[in-house]
Tab-separated table of C-alpha atoms and ligand atoms in Angstrom:
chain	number	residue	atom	x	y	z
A	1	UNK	CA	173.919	227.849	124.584
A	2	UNK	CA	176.230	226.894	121.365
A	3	UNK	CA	177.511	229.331	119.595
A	4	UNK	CA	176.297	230.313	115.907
A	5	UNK	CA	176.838	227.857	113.191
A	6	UNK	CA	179.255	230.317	111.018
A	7	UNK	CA	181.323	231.055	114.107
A	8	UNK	CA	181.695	227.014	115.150
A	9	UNK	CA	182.063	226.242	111.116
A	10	UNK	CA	184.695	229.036	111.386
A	11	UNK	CA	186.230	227.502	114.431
A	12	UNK	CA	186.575	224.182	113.627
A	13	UNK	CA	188.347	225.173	110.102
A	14	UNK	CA	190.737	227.122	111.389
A	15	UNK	CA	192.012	224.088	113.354
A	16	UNK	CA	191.463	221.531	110.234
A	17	UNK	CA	192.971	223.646	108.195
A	18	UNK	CA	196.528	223.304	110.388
A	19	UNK	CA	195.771	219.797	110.682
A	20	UNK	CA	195.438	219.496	106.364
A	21	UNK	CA	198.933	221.471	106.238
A	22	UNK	CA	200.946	218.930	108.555
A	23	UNK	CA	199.707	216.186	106.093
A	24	UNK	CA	200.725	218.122	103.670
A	25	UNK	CA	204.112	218.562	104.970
A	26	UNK	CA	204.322	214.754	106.018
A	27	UNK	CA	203.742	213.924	102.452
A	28	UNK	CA	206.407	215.946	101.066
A	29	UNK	CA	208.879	214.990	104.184
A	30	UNK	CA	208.184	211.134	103.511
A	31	UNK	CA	208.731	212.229	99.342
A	32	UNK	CA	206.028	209.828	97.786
A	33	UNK	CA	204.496	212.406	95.829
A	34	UNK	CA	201.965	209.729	93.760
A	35	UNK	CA	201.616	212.566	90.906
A	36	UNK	CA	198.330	212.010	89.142
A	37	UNK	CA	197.597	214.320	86.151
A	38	UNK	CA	193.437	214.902	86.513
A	39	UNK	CA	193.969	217.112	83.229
A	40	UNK	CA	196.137	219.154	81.334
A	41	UNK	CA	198.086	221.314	83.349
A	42	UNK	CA	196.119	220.155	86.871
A	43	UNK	CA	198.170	217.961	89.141
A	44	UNK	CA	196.750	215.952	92.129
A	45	UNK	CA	199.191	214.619	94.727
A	46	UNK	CA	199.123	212.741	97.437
A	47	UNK	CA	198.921	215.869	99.924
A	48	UNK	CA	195.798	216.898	97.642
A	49	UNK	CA	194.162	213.253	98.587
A	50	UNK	CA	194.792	213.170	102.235
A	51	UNK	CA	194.453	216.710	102.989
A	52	UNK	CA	191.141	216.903	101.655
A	53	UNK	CA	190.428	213.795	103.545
A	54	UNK	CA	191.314	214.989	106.769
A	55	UNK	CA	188.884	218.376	106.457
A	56	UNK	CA	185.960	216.412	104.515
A	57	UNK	CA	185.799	213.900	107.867
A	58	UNK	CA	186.192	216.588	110.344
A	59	UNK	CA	184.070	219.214	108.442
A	60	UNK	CA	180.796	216.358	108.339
A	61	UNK	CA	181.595	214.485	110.995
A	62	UNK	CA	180.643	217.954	114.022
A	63	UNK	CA	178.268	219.410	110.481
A	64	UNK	CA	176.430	216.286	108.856
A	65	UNK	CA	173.874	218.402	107.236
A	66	UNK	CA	176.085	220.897	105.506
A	67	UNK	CA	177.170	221.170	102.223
A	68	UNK	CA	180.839	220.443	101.683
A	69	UNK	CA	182.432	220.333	98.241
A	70	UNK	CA	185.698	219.740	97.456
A	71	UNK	CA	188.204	219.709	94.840
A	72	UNK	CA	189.179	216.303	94.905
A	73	UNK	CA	185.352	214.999	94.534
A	74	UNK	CA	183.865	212.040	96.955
A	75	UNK	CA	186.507	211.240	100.147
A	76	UNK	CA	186.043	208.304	102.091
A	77	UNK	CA	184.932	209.856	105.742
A	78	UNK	CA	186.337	206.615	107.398
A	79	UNK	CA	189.220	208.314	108.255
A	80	UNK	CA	191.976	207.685	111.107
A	81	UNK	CA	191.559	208.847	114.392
A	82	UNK	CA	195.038	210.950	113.752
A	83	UNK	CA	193.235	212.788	110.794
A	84	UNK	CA	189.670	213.356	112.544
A	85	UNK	CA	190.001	216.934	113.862
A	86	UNK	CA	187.280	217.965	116.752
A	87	UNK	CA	188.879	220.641	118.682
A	88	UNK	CA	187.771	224.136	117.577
A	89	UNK	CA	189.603	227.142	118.051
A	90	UNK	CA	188.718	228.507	120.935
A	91	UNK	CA	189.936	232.213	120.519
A	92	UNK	CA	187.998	232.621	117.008
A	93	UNK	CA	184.817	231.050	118.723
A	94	UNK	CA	184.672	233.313	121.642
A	95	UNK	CA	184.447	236.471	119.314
A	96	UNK	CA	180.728	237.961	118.621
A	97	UNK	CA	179.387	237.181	115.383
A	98	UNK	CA	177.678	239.522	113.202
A	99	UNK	CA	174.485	240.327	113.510
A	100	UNK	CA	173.422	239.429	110.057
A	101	UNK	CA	175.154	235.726	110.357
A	102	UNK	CA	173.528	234.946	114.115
A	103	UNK	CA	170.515	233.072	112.321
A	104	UNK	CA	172.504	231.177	109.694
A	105	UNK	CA	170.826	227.856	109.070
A	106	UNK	CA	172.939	224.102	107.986
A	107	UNK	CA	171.148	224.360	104.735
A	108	UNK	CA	171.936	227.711	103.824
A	109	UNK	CA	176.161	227.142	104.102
A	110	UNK	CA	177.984	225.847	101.443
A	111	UNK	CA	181.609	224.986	102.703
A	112	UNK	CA	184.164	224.995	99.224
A	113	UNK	CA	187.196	223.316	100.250
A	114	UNK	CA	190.846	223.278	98.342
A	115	UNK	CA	192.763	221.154	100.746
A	116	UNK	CA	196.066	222.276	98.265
A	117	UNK	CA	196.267	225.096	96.499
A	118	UNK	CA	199.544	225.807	94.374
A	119	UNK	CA	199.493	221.874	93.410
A	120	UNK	CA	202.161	222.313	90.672
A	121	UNK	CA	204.178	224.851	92.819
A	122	UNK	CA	204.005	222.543	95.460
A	123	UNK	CA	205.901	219.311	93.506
A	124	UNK	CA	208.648	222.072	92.266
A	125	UNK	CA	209.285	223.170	95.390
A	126	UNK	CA	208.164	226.656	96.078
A	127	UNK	CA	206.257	226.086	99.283
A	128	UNK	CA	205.899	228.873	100.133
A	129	UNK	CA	203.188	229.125	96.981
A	130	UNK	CA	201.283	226.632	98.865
A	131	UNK	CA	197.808	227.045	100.813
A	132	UNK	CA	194.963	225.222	102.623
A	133	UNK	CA	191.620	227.025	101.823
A	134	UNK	CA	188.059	226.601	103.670
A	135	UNK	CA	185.494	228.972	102.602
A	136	UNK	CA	182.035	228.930	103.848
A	137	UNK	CA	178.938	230.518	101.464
A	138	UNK	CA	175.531	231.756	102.703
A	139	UNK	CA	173.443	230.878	100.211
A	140	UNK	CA	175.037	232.184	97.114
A	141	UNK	CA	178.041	234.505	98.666
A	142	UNK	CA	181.426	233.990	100.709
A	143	UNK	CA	181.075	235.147	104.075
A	144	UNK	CA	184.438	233.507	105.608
A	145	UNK	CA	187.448	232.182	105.042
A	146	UNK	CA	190.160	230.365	106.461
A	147	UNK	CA	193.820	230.508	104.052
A	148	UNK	CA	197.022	228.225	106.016
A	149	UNK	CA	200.164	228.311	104.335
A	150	UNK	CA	201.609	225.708	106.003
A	151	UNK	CA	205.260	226.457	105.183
A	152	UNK	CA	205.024	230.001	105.986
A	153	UNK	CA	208.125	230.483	108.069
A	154	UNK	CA	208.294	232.808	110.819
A	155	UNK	CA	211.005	235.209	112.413
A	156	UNK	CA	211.181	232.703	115.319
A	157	UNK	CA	211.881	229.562	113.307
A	158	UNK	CA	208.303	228.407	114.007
A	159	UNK	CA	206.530	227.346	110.494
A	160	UNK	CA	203.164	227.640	109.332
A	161	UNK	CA	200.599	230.248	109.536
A	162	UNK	CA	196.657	230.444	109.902
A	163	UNK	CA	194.757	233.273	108.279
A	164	UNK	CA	191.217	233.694	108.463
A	165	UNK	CA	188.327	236.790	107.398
A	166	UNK	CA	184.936	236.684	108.259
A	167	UNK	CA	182.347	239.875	106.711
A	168	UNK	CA	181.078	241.551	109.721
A	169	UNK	CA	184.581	241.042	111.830
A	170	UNK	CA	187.511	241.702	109.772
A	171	UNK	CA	191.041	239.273	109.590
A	172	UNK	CA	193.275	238.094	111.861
A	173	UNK	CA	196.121	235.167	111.535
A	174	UNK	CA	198.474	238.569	110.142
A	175	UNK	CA	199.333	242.066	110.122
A	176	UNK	CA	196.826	243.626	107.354
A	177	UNK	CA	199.447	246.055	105.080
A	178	UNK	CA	198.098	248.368	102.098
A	179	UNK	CA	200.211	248.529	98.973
A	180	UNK	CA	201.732	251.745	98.260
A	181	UNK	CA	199.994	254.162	96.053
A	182	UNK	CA	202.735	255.769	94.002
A	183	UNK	CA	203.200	251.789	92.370
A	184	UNK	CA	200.428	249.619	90.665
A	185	UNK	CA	201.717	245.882	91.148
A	186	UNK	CA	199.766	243.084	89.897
A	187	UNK	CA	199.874	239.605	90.840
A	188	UNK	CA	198.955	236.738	88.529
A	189	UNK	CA	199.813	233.066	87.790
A	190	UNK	CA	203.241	231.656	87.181
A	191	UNK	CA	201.948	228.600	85.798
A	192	UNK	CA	198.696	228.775	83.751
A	193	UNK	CA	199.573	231.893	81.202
A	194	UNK	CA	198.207	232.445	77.439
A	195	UNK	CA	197.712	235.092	75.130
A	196	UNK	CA	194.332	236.259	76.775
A	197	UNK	CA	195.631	236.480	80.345
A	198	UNK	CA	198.809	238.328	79.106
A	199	UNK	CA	196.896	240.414	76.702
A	200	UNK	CA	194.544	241.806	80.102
A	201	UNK	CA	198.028	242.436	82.208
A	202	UNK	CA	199.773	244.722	79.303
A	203	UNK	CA	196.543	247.147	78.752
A	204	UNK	CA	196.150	247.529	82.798
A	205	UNK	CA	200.326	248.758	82.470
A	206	UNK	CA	201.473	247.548	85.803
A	207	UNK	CA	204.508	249.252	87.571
A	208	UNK	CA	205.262	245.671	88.511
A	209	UNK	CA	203.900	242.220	87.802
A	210	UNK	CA	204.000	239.492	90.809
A	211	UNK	CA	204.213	235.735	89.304
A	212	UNK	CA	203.176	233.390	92.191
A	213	UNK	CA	201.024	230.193	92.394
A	214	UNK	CA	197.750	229.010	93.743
A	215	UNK	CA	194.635	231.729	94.521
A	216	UNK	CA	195.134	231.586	97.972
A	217	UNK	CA	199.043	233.033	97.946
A	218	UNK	CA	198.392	235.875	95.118
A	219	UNK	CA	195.352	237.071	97.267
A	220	UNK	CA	197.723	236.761	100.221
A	221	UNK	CA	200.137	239.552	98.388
A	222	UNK	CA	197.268	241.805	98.143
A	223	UNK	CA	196.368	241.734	102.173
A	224	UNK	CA	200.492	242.107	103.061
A	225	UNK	CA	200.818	244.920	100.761
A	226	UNK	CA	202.556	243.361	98.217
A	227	UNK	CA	200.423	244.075	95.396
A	228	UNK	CA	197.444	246.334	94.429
A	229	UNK	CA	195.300	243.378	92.279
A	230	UNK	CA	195.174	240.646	91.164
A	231	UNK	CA	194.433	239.412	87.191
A	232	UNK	CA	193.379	236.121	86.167
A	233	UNK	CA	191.544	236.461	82.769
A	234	UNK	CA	191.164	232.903	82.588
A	235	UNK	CA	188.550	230.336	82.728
A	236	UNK	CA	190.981	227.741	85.050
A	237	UNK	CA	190.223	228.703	88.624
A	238	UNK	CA	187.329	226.848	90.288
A	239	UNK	CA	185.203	227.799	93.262
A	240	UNK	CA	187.121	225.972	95.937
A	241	UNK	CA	190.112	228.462	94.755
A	242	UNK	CA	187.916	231.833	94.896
A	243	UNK	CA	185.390	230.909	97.770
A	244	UNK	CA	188.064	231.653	100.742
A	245	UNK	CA	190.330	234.106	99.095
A	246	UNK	CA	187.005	235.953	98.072
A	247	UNK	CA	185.612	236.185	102.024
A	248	UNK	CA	188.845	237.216	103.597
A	249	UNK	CA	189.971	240.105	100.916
A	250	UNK	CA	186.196	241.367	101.143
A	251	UNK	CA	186.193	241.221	104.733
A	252	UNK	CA	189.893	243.275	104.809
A	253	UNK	CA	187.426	246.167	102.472
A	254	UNK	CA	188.839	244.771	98.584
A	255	UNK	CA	187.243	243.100	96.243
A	256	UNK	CA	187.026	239.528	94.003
A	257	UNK	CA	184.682	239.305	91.055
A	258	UNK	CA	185.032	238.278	87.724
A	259	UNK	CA	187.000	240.026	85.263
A	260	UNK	CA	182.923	241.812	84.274
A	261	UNK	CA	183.254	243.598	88.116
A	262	UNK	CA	180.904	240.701	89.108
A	263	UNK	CA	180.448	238.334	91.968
A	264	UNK	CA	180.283	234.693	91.603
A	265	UNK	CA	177.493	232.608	92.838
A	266	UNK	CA	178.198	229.635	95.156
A	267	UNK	CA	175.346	227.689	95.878
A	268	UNK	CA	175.459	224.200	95.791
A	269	UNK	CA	174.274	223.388	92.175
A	270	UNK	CA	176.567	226.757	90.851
A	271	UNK	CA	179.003	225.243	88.331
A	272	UNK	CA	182.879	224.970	89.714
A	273	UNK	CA	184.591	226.666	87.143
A	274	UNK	CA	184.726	230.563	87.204
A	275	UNK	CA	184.904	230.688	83.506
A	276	UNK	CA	184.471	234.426	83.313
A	277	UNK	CA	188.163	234.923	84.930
A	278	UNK	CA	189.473	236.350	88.565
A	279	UNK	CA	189.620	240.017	89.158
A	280	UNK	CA	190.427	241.068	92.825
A	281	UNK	CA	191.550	244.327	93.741
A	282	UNK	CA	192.797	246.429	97.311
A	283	UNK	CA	189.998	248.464	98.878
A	284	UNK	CA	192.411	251.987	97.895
A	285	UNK	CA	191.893	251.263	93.976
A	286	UNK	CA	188.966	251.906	92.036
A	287	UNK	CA	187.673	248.319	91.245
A	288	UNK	CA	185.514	249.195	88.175
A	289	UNK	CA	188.164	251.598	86.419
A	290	UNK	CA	190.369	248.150	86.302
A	291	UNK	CA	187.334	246.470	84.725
A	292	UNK	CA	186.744	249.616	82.696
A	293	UNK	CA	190.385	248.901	80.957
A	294	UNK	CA	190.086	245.429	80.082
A	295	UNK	CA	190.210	245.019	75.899
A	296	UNK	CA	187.259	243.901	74.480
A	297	UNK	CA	189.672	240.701	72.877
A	298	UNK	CA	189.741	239.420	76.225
A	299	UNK	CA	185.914	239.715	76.780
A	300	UNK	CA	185.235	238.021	73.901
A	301	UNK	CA	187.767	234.743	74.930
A	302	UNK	CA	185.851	234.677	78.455
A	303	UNK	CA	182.352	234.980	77.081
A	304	UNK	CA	182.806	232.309	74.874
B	401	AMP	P1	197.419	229.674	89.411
B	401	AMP	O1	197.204	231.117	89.563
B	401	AMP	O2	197.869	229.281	88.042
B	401	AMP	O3	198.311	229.119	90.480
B	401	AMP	O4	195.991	229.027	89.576
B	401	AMP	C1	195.179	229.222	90.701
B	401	AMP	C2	194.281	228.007	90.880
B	401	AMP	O5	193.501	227.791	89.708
B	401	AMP	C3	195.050	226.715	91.120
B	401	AMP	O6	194.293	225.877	91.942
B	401	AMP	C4	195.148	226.120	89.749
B	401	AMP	O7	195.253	224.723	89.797
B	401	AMP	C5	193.836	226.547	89.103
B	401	AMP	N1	194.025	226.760	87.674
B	401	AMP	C6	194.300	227.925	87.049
B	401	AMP	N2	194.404	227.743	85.708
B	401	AMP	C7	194.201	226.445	85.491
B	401	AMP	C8	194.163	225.630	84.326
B	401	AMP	N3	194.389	226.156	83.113
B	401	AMP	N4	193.927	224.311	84.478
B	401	AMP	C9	193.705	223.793	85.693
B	401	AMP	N5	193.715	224.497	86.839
B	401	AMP	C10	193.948	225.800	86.743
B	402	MG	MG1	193.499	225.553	93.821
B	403	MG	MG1	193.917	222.222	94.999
């Protein structure tokens, strides 16, 4: 009997995901970058394009009657036999899955791809910004996730790195470190700043702020230990960006809502930006006394 459709979905991402980073590093290797500003201040590359190529084909090609969205809109599934990845991971797919996801039905998932997140980090050159995210939604909520960074570089001079969180089973891909509780450190953007989202860091009085790029990487500080939340109180991240970072912090016992304390929705028809602003904390601090703290200024510019 095949295993359950979140656990192959799972499976299969893990190893697309790797496959999307080696693009990614091809593209920077070979240095054709074919820049494309979608909008202000969002950057679409040529590692964006073929990335999300490569997990749109795989994803539909073993899942045809799933939902897959992704950030860079319609890709052409007629990809080459290089890109088409079929192989799933065989360790991830051999663990139990939860009792609650055993049933899961095609319709029901909603797969959010961002085949490169930390775009503008990644054409000024700090890779290590840079991540691959797959998150699957039941119905309206994250249940997993799959973050690469695919120029993570480890002790052994081996490069790239696969993490994944499913609700029900916990992470794996890393060692799972809590950030100290004599510090509060916050991580936020580097690149998308104003008023409002400075305005919500100075009344939460960090110990510390963290500037890094992409969703992906800033939740990554909170599961190494590196930081205690994370403070967006924009309107500029999307669903692709929140959808995996969202299922592996929750399944690791923190939490990503809104800057309100509440979740997103991401069913199919949900609309992709999360205009109400990204607020993800550790499991060891008290998620609502953050929200608690934010000025009412900065409710107002995220209400609007
Ligand atoms: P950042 O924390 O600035 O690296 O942003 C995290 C994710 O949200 C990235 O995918 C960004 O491209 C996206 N994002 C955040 N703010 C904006 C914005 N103002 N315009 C476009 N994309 C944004
Ligand atoms: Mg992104
Ligand atoms: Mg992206």
């Amino acid at each position: 009997m095949s295993s359950p459709l979140v656990m192959r979905i799972m499976s299969l991402s893990i190893n697309t995901a790797k496959r999307a980073g080696s693009i990614i590093r091809d593209v920077m290797q070979k240095g054709n970058l074919g820049i494309v500003e979608k909008a202000k201040d969002d950057l679409q590359t040529e590692a964006d394009r073929s990335a999300q190529q490569c997990i749109i084909a795989s994803l539909s090609k073993q899942f045809p009657k799933v939902n897959i969205i992704g950030e860079e809109g319609s890709s052409d599934l007629n990809v080459s036999h290089d890109w088409l990845v079929t192989e799933m991971d065989l360790e991830f797919l051999s663990k139990t899955c939860p009792s609650d996801l055993i049933d899961v039905k095609d319709e029901d998932c909603i797969v959010w791809v961002d085949p490169l997140d930390g775009t503008s980090e990644y054409t000024q050159g700090f890779l290590e910004h840079v991540t691959v995210l797959i998150g699957i939604a039941v119905k309206n909520s994250p249940v997993g996730g799959v973050i690469h960074q695919p120029y993570y570089k480890h002790d052994t001079g081996e490069v790239g790195r696969t993490i994944w969180g499913l609700k029900g089973i916990g992470c794996g891909g890393f060692e799972l470190k809590t950030a100290p509780d004599d510090t509060f450190i916050i991580t936020t953007t580097r690149s998308h700043s104003n008023p409002i989202v400075q305005s919500a860091l100075e009344a939460l009085s960090p110990s510390e702020v963290i500037k890094v790029g992409g969703a992906g990487y800033k939740v990554l500080q909170l599961l190494e230990g590196k930081a205690h939340a994370y403070v967006f109180a924009s309107p500029g991240c999307k669903k692709w960006d929140t959808c995996a970072p969202e299922a592996v912090l929750e399944a690791a016992g923190g939490t990503l809502t809104n800057m309100f304390g509440d979740h997103y929705e991401y069913h199919v028809d949900v609309e992709h930006p999360n205009r109400e602003g990204v607020l993800a904390t550790i499991g060891t601090i008290s998620h609502s006394d953050i929200v608690k703290k934010i000025p009412q200024n900065v409710k107002d510019a995220l209400k609007k």
